[in-house]
Amino acid sequence: MTGQHLLILPIVLPLAGAIPAALLAARAGAWVGLVTTVLTLAASAAVLAASVGGPQVYWVGGWAPPHGIALVADRFSAALALTTAAVAAASALHTLVSGEAVAHRRLYHPLFLLLLTALGGVFLTGDLFNLYVFMEIVIISSFALVALADRPVSAEVTFKYAVLSALGSLLLLVSVALVYAGVGTLNMADIAQRVRNAAAPPFWPIVAALMLAAFLLKGAIFPFHFWQPDAHAAAPSPVSAMLSGIMVKIGFYGIVRMETLIFPDAPVLLVLAPLGGASAVFGGLAALANPNLKRLLAYSTIANMGFILLALGWGGPAGMAAAMVNAVNHALLKASLFLSGGYVTERLGEQALPRLGGLAHLTPGGTLAFGLGALALAGLPPLSGFLSKLTLFQAGLAAGDPALLAVAVGASGLGIAYSLRAFVLAYWGETPPWAVERWARRAAHRGTLAAPLLLVFLVVALGIWPGPFMGLAAAAAAELGQPDIYITAVLEGGR
Amino acid sequence: MSLLMAATIGVLVAVAVLQLLQRNAVRMVIGLYLFWNAANLLIIAVSRTRGVRAPFVGGDAAPLADPLVQALVLTAIVITFGFTAFLVTLTFWLVARGNSIDVTDFTEGRA
């Protein structure tokens, strides 16, 4: 594979894999899914390695800038694409080995690969309209995946999720049209250059507000969160891992591109830090009060997106780095929690925390995976969740914002409380007799816990050996702090 | 012309918002469909379409219509169709599964 076309691989590989996955039977489709996601993971790792030497740019079809469509991988987008591929590979492995009902649906595997294609496209495209199109593919494939769980509530949950996602993408489409009306280009680097060299059009703040609303809706930030817990709790576990781990990060990615390229210094971006604080507190309280294991995890995602937004709002190199560390960590550990927790709730057919209990006697491996994941979510050292909290507080100190820093500390306290509550209620104590009976009713598959344990291993490894990861986050933040690097690479590199 | 366009978009969005605020799932789908068409009209409206020539390769150098906008709106129209078809199917599924199409009857997340 030549280095020249490397950048398109994380998009093309899963798309190519989706075709045999659609044609083959479900079991073979699951194998195709696993092989394709692992190949995509390798390609994404190669893209990240290449992006360390400066942003990589690929002009699709060889059309030169600024008319062609560019794929751009700076450290930031390459790291997100790699995280996406890692979570997708773990989810595909889980689908193959855990014997969850949805794995027997033939449609599931091509849809999952389409979701991965579109996510790679969202993170790697340098064109705003392309971002919109890939986002549509992400949401349409994710509706179908949520619906495939085929639970009694699936129809209404999917309907709610579909209508609200449609509204979000409509807001994005309108704002993209207005961006084009304002500056006459859709290439993000070109937009950045034109906004900087000439006065922005008078309606620019309104466009910024529309686009921010779209990304806040995608990111499930309070008060735009209301669609999220239903969809994330009702989806099949490997899909929940993708939804909660990766898809909400599209909002984060979009806001970073707004902040650094399209709308630098837009007044509406001042709401980021307060909304982040509100989201962290709301998500934490809702997770603490919720009686359902998967909904608790979903609300915790709202809280963690709040932390990411807080860091973005604080800004600066420390804030950007903290946002990135939080985003990657949360993706890995929330995916592992959804896989290990989802496996248990799926096998028992029960998600209510008051009815669960004593699962440690049934599944020691699952207890290890969920327990370490919960401790990481709480932010205890030496797990990688601690790095999230450490960088977040450092960013707050650097920004000199004692009020919101206090909110962040309080919300982290809520995080410890709800993580331990979920773990203690579900896994400690006596096993109820109905659970023992239902557990024995279904034969265990070999290696059922491989996927969550692999992700937990990553979480532990990043916590014990944080050097390269923190270095990457700091370098990516420095790169984002100087948009000129991105702009020059895109506009000059192709000539 | 641009006034007519602006008025059309405005009326479409107003009707769309009114439909989206209804309790009936079918009306919500109709509302989204109208909203999408308003957005597609907006894309057309941001470019000059009158008094210009169609952009053909090798054509004369007279003022040409912006080809990018036409490509954008074509893509957006296709997405509109696909998305609406999915939403209609989903509404049908709601009915087939015995769920109400009155969204205030939805139960998940109440507990």
mmCIF file of N, CA, C and O in Angstrom, chain A residues 291-331:
data_model
loop_
_atom_site.group_PDB
_atom_site.id
_atom_site.type_symbol
_atom_site.label_atom_id
_atom_site.label_comp_id
_atom_site.label_asym_id
_atom_site.label_seq_id
_atom_site.Cartn_x
_atom_site.Cartn_y
_atom_site.Cartn_z
ATOM 1 N N PRO A 291 -32.079 4.131 38.309
ATOM 2 C CA PRO A 291 -32.117 2.738 38.753
ATOM 3 C C PRO A 291 -31.741 1.711 37.680
ATOM 4 O O PRO A 291 -31.856 0.518 37.924
ATOM 5 N N ASN A 292 -31.325 2.163 36.489
ATOM 6 C CA ASN A 292 -31.077 1.224 35.383
ATOM 7 C C ASN A 292 -29.605 1.288 35.006
ATOM 8 O O ASN A 292 -29.049 2.369 34.774
ATOM 9 N N LEU A 293 -28.956 0.114 34.925
ATOM 10 C CA LEU A 293 -27.497 0.081 34.721
ATOM 11 C C LEU A 293 -27.078 0.774 33.428
ATOM 12 O O LEU A 293 -26.177 1.617 33.425
ATOM 13 N N LYS A 294 -27.751 0.439 32.302
ATOM 14 C CA LYS A 294 -27.319 1.031 31.032
ATOM 15 C C LYS A 294 -27.665 2.511 30.946
ATOM 16 O O LYS A 294 -26.926 3.297 30.358
ATOM 17 N N ARG A 295 -28.804 2.905 31.560
ATOM 18 C CA ARG A 295 -29.140 4.339 31.555
ATOM 19 C C ARG A 295 -28.158 5.115 32.419
ATOM 20 O O ARG A 295 -27.803 6.245 32.104
ATOM 21 N N LEU A 296 -27.707 4.496 33.519
ATOM 22 C CA LEU A 296 -26.709 5.143 34.372
ATOM 23 C C LEU A 296 -25.450 5.431 33.549
ATOM 24 O O LEU A 296 -24.904 6.541 33.589
ATOM 25 N N LEU A 297 -25.023 4.434 32.776
ATOM 26 C CA LEU A 297 -23.828 4.631 31.941
ATOM 27 C C LEU A 297 -24.086 5.729 30.900
ATOM 28 O O LEU A 297 -23.201 6.536 30.591
ATOM 29 N N ALA A 298 -25.305 5.773 30.349
ATOM 30 C CA ALA A 298 -25.630 6.786 29.345
ATOM 31 C C ALA A 298 -25.594 8.181 29.951
ATOM 32 O O ALA A 298 -25.052 9.121 29.352
ATOM 33 N N TYR A 299 -26.166 8.339 31.156
ATOM 34 C CA TYR A 299 -26.121 9.650 31.809
ATOM 35 C C TYR A 299 -24.689 10.042 32.143
ATOM 36 O O TYR A 299 -24.324 11.212 32.096
ATOM 37 N N SER A 300 -23.871 9.047 32.489
ATOM 38 C CA SER A 300 -22.475 9.341 32.786
ATOM 39 C C SER A 300 -21.770 9.899 31.553
ATOM 40 O O SER A 300 -20.848 10.718 31.665
ATOM 41 N N THR A 301 -22.215 9.474 30.347
ATOM 42 C CA THR A 301 -21.651 10.035 29.122
ATOM 43 C C THR A 301 -21.949 11.530 29.028
ATOM 44 O O THR A 301 -21.091 12.322 28.629
ATOM 45 N N ILE A 302 -23.178 11.924 29.418
ATOM 46 C CA ILE A 302 -23.524 13.350 29.409
ATOM 47 C C ILE A 302 -22.576 14.114 30.341
ATOM 48 O O ILE A 302 -22.057 15.173 29.998
ATOM 49 N N ALA A 303 -22.329 13.536 31.531
ATOM 50 C CA ALA A 303 -21.432 14.193 32.482
ATOM 51 C C ALA A 303 -20.025 14.324 31.896
ATOM 52 O O ALA A 303 -19.391 15.379 31.997
ATOM 53 N N ASN A 304 -19.541 13.252 31.251
ATOM 54 C CA ASN A 304 -18.173 13.299 30.725
ATOM 55 C C ASN A 304 -18.051 14.218 29.531
ATOM 56 O O ASN A 304 -17.013 14.864 29.335
ATOM 57 N N MET A 305 -19.105 14.305 28.690
ATOM 58 C CA MET A 305 -19.077 15.296 27.616
ATOM 59 C C MET A 305 -19.033 16.704 28.222
ATOM 60 O O MET A 305 -18.443 17.617 27.662
ATOM 61 N N GLY A 306 -19.671 16.860 29.409
ATOM 62 C CA GLY A 306 -19.604 18.135 30.120
ATOM 63 C C GLY A 306 -18.170 18.484 30.492
ATOM 64 O O GLY A 306 -17.723 19.623 30.301
ATOM 65 N N PHE A 307 -17.416 17.491 31.013
ATOM 66 C CA PHE A 307 -16.009 17.742 31.359
ATOM 67 C C PHE A 307 -15.221 18.167 30.119
ATOM 68 O O PHE A 307 -14.404 19.097 30.166
ATOM 69 N N ILE A 308 -15.481 17.479 28.983
ATOM 70 C CA ILE A 308 -14.753 17.810 27.755
ATOM 71 C C ILE A 308 -15.057 19.238 27.331
ATOM 72 O O ILE A 308 -14.168 20.009 26.956
ATOM 73 N N LEU A 309 -16.342 19.619 27.434
ATOM 74 C CA LEU A 309 -16.746 20.957 27.019
ATOM 75 C C LEU A 309 -16.155 22.015 27.955
ATOM 76 O O LEU A 309 -15.757 23.095 27.508
ATOM 77 N N LEU A 310 -16.100 21.682 29.261
ATOM 78 C CA LEU A 310 -15.475 22.595 30.225
ATOM 79 C C LEU A 310 -14.032 22.881 29.802
ATOM 80 O O LEU A 310 -13.605 24.034 29.741
ATOM 81 N N ALA A 311 -13.299 21.808 29.494
ATOM 82 C CA ALA A 311 -11.896 21.967 29.106
ATOM 83 C C ALA A 311 -11.787 22.792 27.831
ATOM 84 O O ALA A 311 -10.925 23.675 27.716
ATOM 85 N N LEU A 312 -12.691 22.541 26.867
ATOM 86 C CA LEU A 312 -12.675 23.316 25.624
ATOM 87 C C LEU A 312 -12.960 24.779 25.904
ATOM 88 O O LEU A 312 -12.356 25.670 25.301
ATOM 89 N N GLY A 313 -13.923 25.034 26.812
ATOM 90 C CA GLY A 313 -14.283 26.410 27.132
ATOM 91 C C GLY A 313 -13.136 27.128 27.808
ATOM 92 O O GLY A 313 -12.905 28.315 27.554
ATOM 93 N N TRP A 314 -12.397 26.411 28.683
ATOM 94 C CA TRP A 314 -11.240 27.028 29.331
ATOM 95 C C TRP A 314 -10.175 27.333 28.286
ATOM 96 O O TRP A 314 -9.480 28.340 28.372
ATOM 97 N N GLY A 315 -10.052 26.468 27.312
ATOM 98 C CA GLY A 315 -9.172 26.733 26.169
ATOM 99 C C GLY A 315 -7.702 26.760 26.527
ATOM 100 O O GLY A 315 -7.290 26.280 27.583
ATOM 101 N N GLY A 316 -6.905 27.301 25.619
ATOM 102 C CA GLY A 316 -5.465 27.305 25.817
ATOM 103 C C GLY A 316 -4.897 25.927 25.561
ATOM 104 O O GLY A 316 -5.647 24.966 25.384
ATOM 105 N N PRO A 317 -3.573 25.803 25.543
ATOM 106 C CA PRO A 317 -2.957 24.491 25.299
ATOM 107 C C PRO A 317 -3.390 23.465 26.344
ATOM 108 O O PRO A 317 -3.705 22.317 26.006
ATOM 109 N N ALA A 318 -3.461 23.904 27.634
ATOM 110 C CA ALA A 318 -3.831 22.962 28.690
ATOM 111 C C ALA A 318 -5.263 22.483 28.502
ATOM 112 O O ALA A 318 -5.561 21.291 28.667
ATOM 113 N N GLY A 319 -6.164 23.402 28.131
ATOM 114 C CA GLY A 319 -7.567 23.038 27.965
ATOM 115 C C GLY A 319 -7.767 22.089 26.803
ATOM 116 O O GLY A 319 -8.479 21.086 26.915
ATOM 117 N N MET A 320 -7.129 22.400 25.660
ATOM 118 C CA MET A 320 -7.261 21.534 24.484
ATOM 119 C C MET A 320 -6.725 20.135 24.789
ATOM 120 O O MET A 320 -7.335 19.126 24.423
ATOM 121 N N ALA A 321 -5.542 20.094 25.440
ATOM 122 C CA ALA A 321 -4.943 18.797 25.758
ATOM 123 C C ALA A 321 -5.849 18.021 26.702
ATOM 124 O O ALA A 321 -6.066 16.813 26.525
ATOM 125 N N ALA A 322 -6.419 18.724 27.702
ATOM 126 C CA ALA A 322 -7.296 18.055 28.659
ATOM 127 C C ALA A 322 -8.532 17.519 27.954
ATOM 128 O O ALA A 322 -8.978 16.392 28.218
ATOM 129 N N ALA A 323 -9.092 18.306 27.024
ATOM 130 C CA ALA A 323 -10.283 17.861 26.300
ATOM 131 C C ALA A 323 -9.976 16.586 25.531
ATOM 132 O O ALA A 323 -10.772 15.638 25.503
ATOM 133 N N MET A 324 -8.788 16.556 24.906
ATOM 134 C CA MET A 324 -8.447 15.399 24.102
ATOM 135 C C MET A 324 -8.213 14.154 24.973
ATOM 136 O O MET A 324 -8.682 13.058 24.645
ATOM 137 N N VAL A 325 -7.483 14.350 26.085
ATOM 138 C CA VAL A 325 -7.247 13.215 26.993
ATOM 139 C C VAL A 325 -8.578 12.667 27.487
ATOM 140 O O VAL A 325 -8.819 11.451 27.483
ATOM 141 N N ASN A 326 -9.494 13.580 27.880
ATOM 142 C CA ASN A 326 -10.803 13.151 28.364
ATOM 143 C C ASN A 326 -11.574 12.405 27.289
ATOM 144 O O ASN A 326 -12.226 11.394 27.565
ATOM 145 N N ALA A 327 -11.511 12.921 26.049
ATOM 146 C CA ALA A 327 -12.295 12.311 24.970
ATOM 147 C C ALA A 327 -11.811 10.894 24.684
ATOM 148 O O ALA A 327 -12.619 9.960 24.594
ATOM 149 N N VAL A 328 -10.514 10.712 24.554
ATOM 150 C CA VAL A 328 -9.982 9.387 24.211
ATOM 151 C C VAL A 328 -10.221 8.393 25.365
ATOM 152 O O VAL A 328 -10.710 7.279 25.158
ATOM 153 N N ASN A 329 -9.916 8.846 26.594
ATOM 154 C CA ASN A 329 -10.121 7.982 27.758
ATOM 155 C C ASN A 329 -11.561 7.558 27.889
ATOM 156 O O ASN A 329 -11.864 6.389 28.117
ATOM 157 N N HIS A 330 -12.452 8.545 27.764
ATOM 158 C CA HIS A 330 -13.861 8.237 27.959
ATOM 159 C C HIS A 330 -14.342 7.258 26.898
ATOM 160 O O HIS A 330 -15.115 6.351 27.193
ATOM 161 N N ALA A 331 -13.859 7.437 25.660
ATOM 162 C CA ALA A 331 -14.266 6.527 24.584
ATOM 163 C C ALA A 331 -13.894 5.092 24.944
ATOM 164 O O ALA A 331 -14.721 4.179 24.859
#
